[in-house]
Amino acid sequence: MPRIVCVAGARPNYMKIKPVMDALEGRGAEVLLVHTGQHYDPAMNDVFFADLGIRPPDRFLGVGSGTHAEQTGRVMTAFEPLLEEVSPDIVVVVGDINSTLACALVTAKAGPLLAHVEAGLRSRDWSMPEEVNRVATDRVADHLLAPSPDAVDNLRAEGYREDQIHLVGNVMIDTLLTNLARARASDVLARHGLTRGEFGLVTLHRPANVDDPAVLTGLLKALGEIAGRCPLLLPVHPRAAGRLAEIGVPGGIRLVPPAGYLDFIALQDAARVVLTDSGGVQEETTALGVPCVTLRDNTERPITVEQGTNVLAGRDPERIVATVNRVLDDPPAPRRPELWDGRASDRIADVLLNGGTASTRPRPTSLPRPKSADRPGPEDRTLPI
Ligand code: UD1
Ligand code: UDP
């Protein structure tokens, strides 16, 4: 049985890696959990290990916060000797954070097979650090594990080989479905004095929304108007905490610390509407059938708009208020995309355990040839296609 390193580093990774580890270990694989330490506050980290029953990491890299280059570089520097020592057959990375890209780059040069869970998602917004991480991680991955048909289409359009692309479904929904009954037993509504169906839930952490005080002030103005109709609860991401405190929030919006996983699922499940710039929350609201208004101009998860309850509102305050009012008056019908069925990690384990080894890896003799490109890559400028 292969030895597999599973990487996690920040809040949205834990609920993605847990079902993959379980499925691999359930089939007899030897799994090592490596935690990069990108997130470290108890409310951004420890609570997820407790809520989801994830065992303590086998290795902890402790990289902490920093600029993109500092953080990515620290993960790479710590992960390289670890790979040399552990010598795994496969490395699994999830999502689109800096730790994902850092471990992908190291793996690609060290030799093990690289699997990317959540491959093929594209916002086509190159100002998002996550878009750079997604595209670059997919480029060096052997197994591209896609959550939805749009992701498969993106990968095909970028020229990846068919044998690399696997439509497996959404691991985040595996974890949601496994834990939904436990989440519904949470007393979080009572703790916050909330009534089911009578409040809105908000999350904000994208740099484009929270780093510029002028933008954040505009968003808070919109939220203040919405709170006049539907009181809002906002669990505060540490990235936004300082600026929210400086600017201050309008009445009707209650700031609370980041919620644990079970509490946050319970809050989403009971909310009348969710307003967010989170990737994962767009997916969870779709699976729960709860109306979601996304405070961004684009989404790498278009299936949540086309086949779910998500509506893109952009970042203009007036448009946000109008969109939320429309959604409150006429909520979108609940729908759940195919393969968001709780079995994605089983399908991933099947791919990885039947996917050969590094010695049998097909070595492409040329770069992928994009069939259509939203932005020319370096190869487009230097090589004949
Ligand atoms: C990161 C990911 C983002 C993901 C988000 C999930 C990247 C580029 N970004 O963004 O894709 O959606 O996590 O929540 O990888 N901080 C703390 N305590 C912590 C962690 C962070 O106080 O435990 C503060 C620090 O001031 C830090 C800032 O938050 O500088 C940003 O943290 P960082 O991990 O760099 O990026 P996020 O904004 O959390
Ligand atoms: N989440 C949570 N508590 C919160 C906010 C989010 O448990 O206060 C969970 C949410 O249910 C989802 C994940 O964190 O499972 C999403 O992570 P985040 O929004 O930080 O990152 P993104 O998905 O945008 O990368």
Coordinates of N, CA, C and O in Angstrom, one line a residue, residues 24-150:
L24 N -8.7 7.1 2.4 CA -7.4 6.4 2.1 C -7.1 5.4 3.2 O -6.7 4.3 2.9
E25 N -7.2 5.8 4.5 CA -6.8 4.9 5.6 C -7.8 3.7 5.6 O -7.4 2.6 5.9
G26 N -9.1 4.0 5.3 CA -10.1 2.9 5.2 C -9.7 1.8 4.2 O -10.1 0.7 4.3
R27 N -8.9 2.2 3.2 CA -8.5 1.2 2.2 C -7.1 0.7 2.4 O -6.5 0.1 1.6
G28 N -6.5 1.1 3.6 CA -5.2 0.5 4.0 C -4.0 1.3 3.7 O -2.9 0.9 3.9
A29 N -4.2 2.5 3.1 CA -3.0 3.3 2.8 C -2.4 3.9 4.1 O -3.1 4.1 5.1
E30 N -1.1 4.1 4.0 CA -0.4 4.8 5.1 C -0.4 6.3 4.9 O 0.1 6.8 3.9
V31 N -1.1 7.0 5.8 CA -1.3 8.4 5.6 C -0.6 9.2 6.7 O -0.6 8.9 7.9
L32 N 0.2 10.2 6.3 CA 0.8 11.2 7.2 C 0.1 12.5 7.0 O 0.1 13.0 5.9
L33 N -0.3 13.1 8.1 CA -0.9 14.5 8.0 C 0.1 15.5 8.3 O 0.7 15.5 9.4
V34 N 0.4 16.4 7.3 CA 1.3 17.5 7.5 C 0.6 18.8 7.6 O -0.2 19.1 6.7
H35 N 0.8 19.5 8.7 CA 0.1 20.8 8.9 C 1.1 21.9 8.8 O 2.2 21.9 9.5
T36 N 0.9 22.8 7.8 CA 1.9 23.8 7.6 C 1.9 24.9 8.7 O 2.9 25.6 8.8
G37 N 0.8 25.1 9.4 CA 0.8 26.1 10.4 C 0.4 27.5 9.8 O 0.6 28.5 10.5
Q38 N -0.1 27.6 8.6 CA -0.5 28.9 8.1 C -1.6 29.6 8.9 O -1.5 30.8 9.2
H39 N -2.6 28.8 9.4 CA -3.5 29.3 10.4 C -3.2 28.7 11.7 O -2.8 27.5 11.8
Y40 N -3.3 29.4 12.8 CA -2.8 28.9 14.1 C -3.6 29.4 15.3 O -3.5 28.8 16.4
D41 N -4.5 30.4 15.2 CA -5.3 30.8 16.3 C -6.2 29.6 16.7 O -6.7 28.9 15.8
P42 N -6.5 29.4 17.9 CA -7.4 28.3 18.3 C -8.7 28.3 17.5 O -9.2 27.3 17.1
A43 N -9.3 29.5 17.3 CA -10.6 29.6 16.6 C -10.5 29.4 15.1 O -11.5 29.3 14.5
M44 N -9.3 29.5 14.6 CA -9.1 29.3 13.1 C -8.5 27.9 12.9 O -8.4 27.5 11.7
N45 N -8.2 27.2 13.9 CA -7.4 25.9 13.8 C -7.9 24.8 14.7 O -8.6 23.9 14.3
D46 N -7.6 25.0 16.0 CA -7.8 23.9 16.9 C -9.2 23.4 17.0 O -9.5 22.2 17.1
V47 N -10.2 24.3 16.9 CA -11.6 24.0 17.0 C -12.0 23.0 15.9 O -12.9 22.2 16.1
F48 N -11.3 23.1 14.7 CA -11.7 22.2 13.6 C -11.2 20.8 13.8 O -11.9 19.8 13.5
F49 N -10.0 20.7 14.4 CA -9.5 19.4 14.8 C -10.4 18.7 15.8 O -10.8 17.5 15.7
A50 N -10.9 19.5 16.8 CA -11.8 19.0 17.8 C -13.2 18.6 17.1 O -13.7 17.5 17.3
D51 N -13.8 19.6 16.4 CA -15.1 19.4 15.9 C -15.2 18.2 14.9 O -16.1 17.5 14.8
L52 N -14.1 18.1 14.1 CA -14.1 17.1 13.0 C -13.5 15.8 13.4 O -13.4 14.8 12.6
G53 N -12.9 15.8 14.6 CA -12.2 14.5 15.0 C -11.0 14.2 14.2 O -10.7 13.1 13.9
I54 N -10.2 15.3 13.8 CA -9.0 15.0 13.0 C -7.9 14.7 14.0 O -7.8 15.4 15.1
R55 N -7.1 13.7 13.8 CA -6.0 13.4 14.7 C -5.0 14.5 14.7 O -4.9 15.2 13.7
P56 N -4.2 14.6 15.7 CA -3.1 15.7 15.7 C -2.2 15.4 14.5 O -2.0 14.3 14.1
P57 N -1.7 16.5 13.9 CA -0.9 16.3 12.7 C 0.4 15.5 13.0 O 0.9 15.5 14.1
D58 N 0.8 14.7 12.1 CA 2.0 13.9 12.3 C 3.3 14.8 12.2 O 4.3 14.6 12.8
R59 N 3.2 15.9 11.4 CA 4.2 16.8 11.3 C 3.6 18.2 11.3 O 2.6 18.5 10.6
F60 N 4.3 19.2 12.0 CA 3.8 20.5 12.0 C 4.9 21.5 11.6 O 6.0 21.4 12.2
L61 N 4.7 22.3 10.6 CA 5.7 23.1 10.0 C 5.8 24.5 10.7 O 6.8 25.2 10.6
G62 N 4.7 24.9 11.3 CA 4.7 26.1 12.1 C 5.1 27.4 11.3 O 5.8 28.3 11.9
V63 N 4.7 27.6 10.1 CA 5.1 28.7 9.3 C 4.5 30.0 9.7 O 5.1 31.1 9.5
G64 N 3.3 30.0 10.1 CA 2.6 31.3 10.6 C 2.3 32.2 9.4 O 2.3 31.9 8.3
S65 N 2.2 33.5 9.8 CA 1.8 34.6 8.8 C 3.0 35.2 8.2 O 4.1 35.1 8.7
G66 N 2.7 36.0 7.1 CA 3.8 36.7 6.4 C 3.3 37.2 5.1 O 2.1 37.0 4.7
T67 N 4.2 37.8 4.3 CA 3.8 38.2 2.9 C 3.6 36.9 2.1 O 4.0 35.8 2.6
H68 N 3.1 37.0 0.9 CA 2.9 35.8 0.1 C 4.2 35.1 -0.1 O 4.3 33.9 0.1
A69 N 5.3 35.8 -0.4 CA 6.6 35.2 -0.7 C 7.1 34.6 0.6 O 7.7 33.5 0.6
E70 N 7.0 35.3 1.7 CA 7.6 34.8 3.0 C 6.8 33.5 3.4 O 7.5 32.5 3.7
Q71 N 5.5 33.5 3.3 CA 4.7 32.4 3.7 C 5.0 31.2 2.8 O 5.2 30.0 3.3
T72 N 4.9 31.4 1.5 CA 5.1 30.3 0.5 C 6.5 29.8 0.6 O 6.7 28.6 0.6
G73 N 7.5 30.7 0.8 CA 8.9 30.3 0.9 C 9.1 29.4 2.1 O 9.8 28.4 2.1
R74 N 8.5 29.9 3.3 CA 8.8 29.1 4.5 C 8.2 27.7 4.4 O 8.7 26.8 4.9
V75 N 7.0 27.6 3.8 CA 6.4 26.3 3.7 C 7.3 25.4 2.8 O 7.6 24.2 3.1
M76 N 7.8 26.0 1.7 CA 8.6 25.2 0.8 C 9.9 24.7 1.5 O 10.3 23.6 1.4
T77 N 10.5 25.6 2.2 CA 11.8 25.3 2.9 C 11.6 24.2 3.9 O 12.5 23.4 4.1
A78 N 10.5 24.2 4.6 CA 10.2 23.2 5.6 C 9.7 21.9 5.0 O 10.0 20.8 5.6
F79 N 9.0 22.0 3.9 CA 8.4 20.8 3.4 C 9.4 19.9 2.6 O 9.3 18.7 2.5
E80 N 10.4 20.6 2.0 CA 11.4 19.9 1.1 C 12.2 18.8 1.9 O 12.1 17.6 1.5
P81 N 12.8 19.1 3.1 CA 13.5 18.0 3.8 C 12.5 17.0 4.3 O 12.9 15.8 4.5
L82 N 11.3 17.4 4.7 CA 10.3 16.4 5.2 C 10.0 15.4 4.1 O 10.0 14.2 4.3
L83 N 9.8 15.8 2.8 CA 9.6 14.9 1.7 C 10.7 14.0 1.5 O 10.6 12.8 1.3
E84 N 11.9 14.5 1.6 CA 13.2 13.7 1.5 C 13.2 12.6 2.5 O 13.5 11.5 2.2
E85 N 12.9 13.0 3.7 CA 12.9 12.0 4.8 C 11.8 11.0 4.8 O 12.0 9.8 4.9
V86 N 10.6 11.4 4.5 CA 9.4 10.5 4.5 C 9.3 9.7 3.2 O 8.8 8.6 3.3
S87 N 9.7 10.3 2.1 CA 9.7 9.6 0.8 C 8.3 9.0 0.5 O 8.2 7.8 0.3
P88 N 7.3 9.8 0.4 CA 6.0 9.3 0.1 C 5.8 8.9 -1.3 O 6.6 9.3 -2.2
D89 N 4.8 8.1 -1.6 CA 4.5 7.8 -3.0 C 3.6 8.9 -3.6 O 3.7 9.1 -4.8
I90 N 2.7 9.5 -2.8 CA 1.8 10.5 -3.3 C 1.7 11.6 -2.3 O 1.8 11.4 -1.1
V91 N 1.6 12.8 -2.8 CA 1.2 14.0 -1.9 C -0.1 14.5 -2.4 O -0.4 14.7 -3.6
V92 N -1.0 14.7 -1.4 CA -2.3 15.3 -1.7 C -2.4 16.7 -1.1 O -2.2 16.9 0.1
V93 N -2.7 17.7 -2.0 CA -2.9 19.0 -1.5 C -4.4 19.4 -1.9 O -4.9 18.9 -2.9
V94 N -5.0 20.3 -1.1 CA -6.4 20.7 -1.3 C -6.5 22.2 -1.4 O -5.7 22.9 -0.9
G95 N -7.5 22.6 -2.2 CA -7.8 24.0 -2.2 C -6.8 24.9 -3.0 O -6.2 24.5 -3.9
D96 N -6.7 26.1 -2.5 CA -6.0 27.2 -3.2 C -5.2 28.2 -2.4 O -5.0 29.3 -2.8
I97 N -4.8 27.7 -1.2 CA -4.1 28.7 -0.3 C -2.6 28.6 -0.6 O -2.1 27.7 -1.4
N98 N -1.9 29.5 0.0 CA -0.4 29.5 -0.2 C 0.3 28.2 0.1 O 1.2 27.8 -0.6
S99 N -0.2 27.5 1.2 CA 0.4 26.2 1.5 C 0.2 25.2 0.5 O 1.0 24.3 0.2
T100 N -1.0 25.3 -0.2 CA -1.3 24.3 -1.3 C -0.2 24.5 -2.4 O 0.4 23.5 -2.9
L101 N 0.0 25.7 -2.9 CA 1.0 25.9 -4.0 C 2.4 25.6 -3.5 O 3.1 24.9 -4.3
A102 N 2.7 26.0 -2.3 CA 4.1 25.7 -1.8 C 4.4 24.2 -1.8 O 5.5 23.8 -2.3
C103 N 3.5 23.4 -1.3 CA 3.8 22.0 -1.2 C 3.7 21.3 -2.6 O 4.4 20.4 -2.9
A104 N 2.9 21.9 -3.5 CA 2.8 21.4 -4.8 C 4.1 21.6 -5.6 O 4.6 20.7 -6.2
L105 N 4.7 22.8 -5.4 CA 5.9 23.0 -6.1 C 7.1 22.1 -5.7 O 7.9 21.6 -6.4
V106 N 7.1 22.0 -4.3 CA 8.2 21.1 -3.8 C 8.0 19.7 -4.3 O 9.0 19.0 -4.7
T107 N 6.8 19.2 -4.2 CA 6.5 17.8 -4.6 C 6.9 17.6 -6.1 O 7.4 16.6 -6.5
A108 N 6.5 18.6 -6.9 CA 6.8 18.4 -8.4 C 8.2 18.2 -8.7 O 8.6 17.5 -9.6
K109 N 9.1 18.8 -7.9 CA 10.5 18.6 -8.1 C 11.1 17.4 -7.4 O 12.1 16.9 -7.8
A110 N 10.4 17.0 -6.3 CA 11.0 15.9 -5.5 C 10.6 14.6 -6.1 O 11.3 13.6 -5.8
G111 N 9.5 14.5 -6.8 CA 9.3 13.2 -7.5 C 8.0 12.4 -7.2 O 7.5 11.8 -8.1
P112 N 7.4 12.5 -6.0 CA 6.2 11.8 -5.7 C 5.1 12.3 -6.7 O 5.1 13.4 -7.2
L113 N 4.0 11.4 -6.8 CA 2.9 11.9 -7.6 C 2.2 13.0 -6.8 O 2.1 12.9 -5.5
L114 N 1.6 13.9 -7.5 CA 0.9 15.0 -6.8 C -0.5 15.0 -7.2 O -0.9 15.0 -8.4
A115 N -1.4 15.0 -6.1 CA -2.9 15.0 -6.4 C -3.4 16.3 -5.9 O -3.1 16.7 -4.7
H116 N -4.2 17.0 -6.7 CA -4.8 18.3 -6.3 C -6.3 18.1 -6.2 O -7.0 17.8 -7.2
V117 N -6.8 18.2 -4.9 CA -8.3 18.1 -4.7 C -8.9 19.5 -4.8 O -8.4 20.5 -4.1
E118 N -9.8 19.7 -5.7 CA -10.5 20.9 -6.0 C -9.8 21.5 -7.2 O -9.7 22.8 -7.4
A119 N -9.3 20.7 -8.1 CA -8.6 21.2 -9.3 C -9.6 21.8 -10.3 O -10.8 21.4 -10.3
G120 N -9.2 22.7 -11.1 CA -9.9 23.2 -12.2 C -10.8 24.4 -11.9 O -11.4 25.0 -12.8
L121 N -11.0 24.8 -10.7 CA -11.8 26.0 -10.4 C -11.1 27.2 -10.9 O -9.9 27.4 -10.6
R122 N -11.8 28.1 -11.5 CA -11.2 29.3 -12.1 C -12.1 30.5 -11.9 O -13.2 30.5 -12.3
S123 N -11.6 31.6 -11.2 CA -12.4 32.8 -11.2 C -12.1 33.7 -12.4 O -12.8 34.6 -12.6
R124 N -10.9 33.5 -13.0 CA -10.4 34.3 -14.1 C -10.1 35.7 -13.6 O -10.1 36.7 -14.3
D125 N -9.9 35.8 -12.3 CA -9.6 37.1 -11.7 C -8.1 37.0 -11.1 O -7.9 36.5 -10.1
W126 N -7.2 37.6 -11.9 CA -5.8 37.4 -11.6 C -5.4 38.3 -10.4 O -4.2 38.2 -10.0
S127 N -6.3 39.1 -9.9 CA -5.9 39.9 -8.7 C -6.1 39.1 -7.5 O -5.7 39.5 -6.4
M128 N -6.7 37.9 -7.6 CA -6.9 37.0 -6.4 C -5.7 36.2 -6.2 O -5.3 35.4 -7.2
P129 N -5.0 36.2 -5.1 CA -3.9 35.3 -4.9 C -4.3 33.8 -5.1 O -3.5 33.0 -5.6
E130 N -5.5 33.5 -4.8 CA -5.9 32.1 -4.9 C -6.0 31.6 -6.3 O -5.8 30.5 -6.6
E131 N -6.2 32.6 -7.3 CA -6.3 32.2 -8.7 C -4.9 31.8 -9.2 O -4.8 30.8 -9.9
V132 N -3.9 32.5 -8.7 CA -2.5 32.2 -9.1 C -2.2 30.8 -8.5 O -1.6 29.9 -9.1
N133 N -2.6 30.6 -7.2 CA -2.3 29.3 -6.6 C -3.0 28.1 -7.3 O -2.4 27.1 -7.4
R134 N -4.3 28.4 -7.7 CA -5.0 27.3 -8.4 C -4.4 26.9 -9.7 O -4.1 25.7 -9.9
V135 N -4.1 27.9 -10.5 CA -3.6 27.6 -11.8 C -2.2 27.0 -11.8 O -1.9 26.0 -12.4
A136 N -1.3 27.5 -10.9 CA 0.0 27.0 -10.8 C 0.0 25.6 -10.1 O 0.8 24.7 -10.5
T137 N -0.8 25.3 -9.2 CA -0.9 24.0 -8.6 C -1.4 23.0 -9.6 O -0.8 21.9 -9.7
D138 N -2.4 23.3 -10.3 CA -2.9 22.3 -11.4 C -1.8 22.0 -12.4 O -1.6 20.9 -12.8
R139 N -1.0 23.1 -12.7 CA 0.0 22.9 -13.7 C 1.1 21.8 -13.4 O 1.6 21.2 -14.3
V140 N 1.3 21.6 -12.1 CA 2.4 20.7 -11.7 C 1.8 19.4 -11.1 O 2.5 18.5 -10.7
A141 N 0.4 19.3 -11.1 CA -0.2 18.1 -10.5 C -0.3 16.9 -11.5 O -0.4 17.2 -12.7
D142 N -0.2 15.7 -11.0 CA -0.5 14.5 -11.8 C -2.0 14.2 -11.9 O -2.5 14.0 -12.9
H143 N -2.6 14.2 -10.7 CA -4.0 13.8 -10.6 C -4.8 15.1 -10.3 O -4.6 15.8 -9.3
L144 N -5.7 15.5 -11.2 CA -6.5 16.7 -11.1 C -7.9 16.3 -10.7 O -8.7 15.7 -11.6
L145 N -8.3 16.5 -9.5 CA -9.5 15.9 -8.9 C -10.5 17.1 -8.9 O -10.5 17.9 -8.0
A146 N -11.5 17.0 -9.8 CA -12.4 18.2 -10.0 C -13.7 18.0 -9.3 O -14.2 16.9 -9.3
P147 N -14.2 19.1 -8.7 CA -15.4 19.0 -7.9 C -16.7 19.1 -8.8 O -17.8 18.7 -8.3
S148 N -16.6 19.6 -10.0 CA -17.8 19.9 -10.8 C -17.4 19.9 -12.3 O -16.3 20.1 -12.7
P149 N -18.4 19.8 -13.2 CA -18.2 19.7 -14.6 C -17.5 21.0 -15.1 O -16.7 20.9 -16.1
D150 N -17.8 22.2 -14.6 CA -17.2 23.4 -15.1 C -15.7 23.3 -14.8 O -14.9 23.8 -15.7

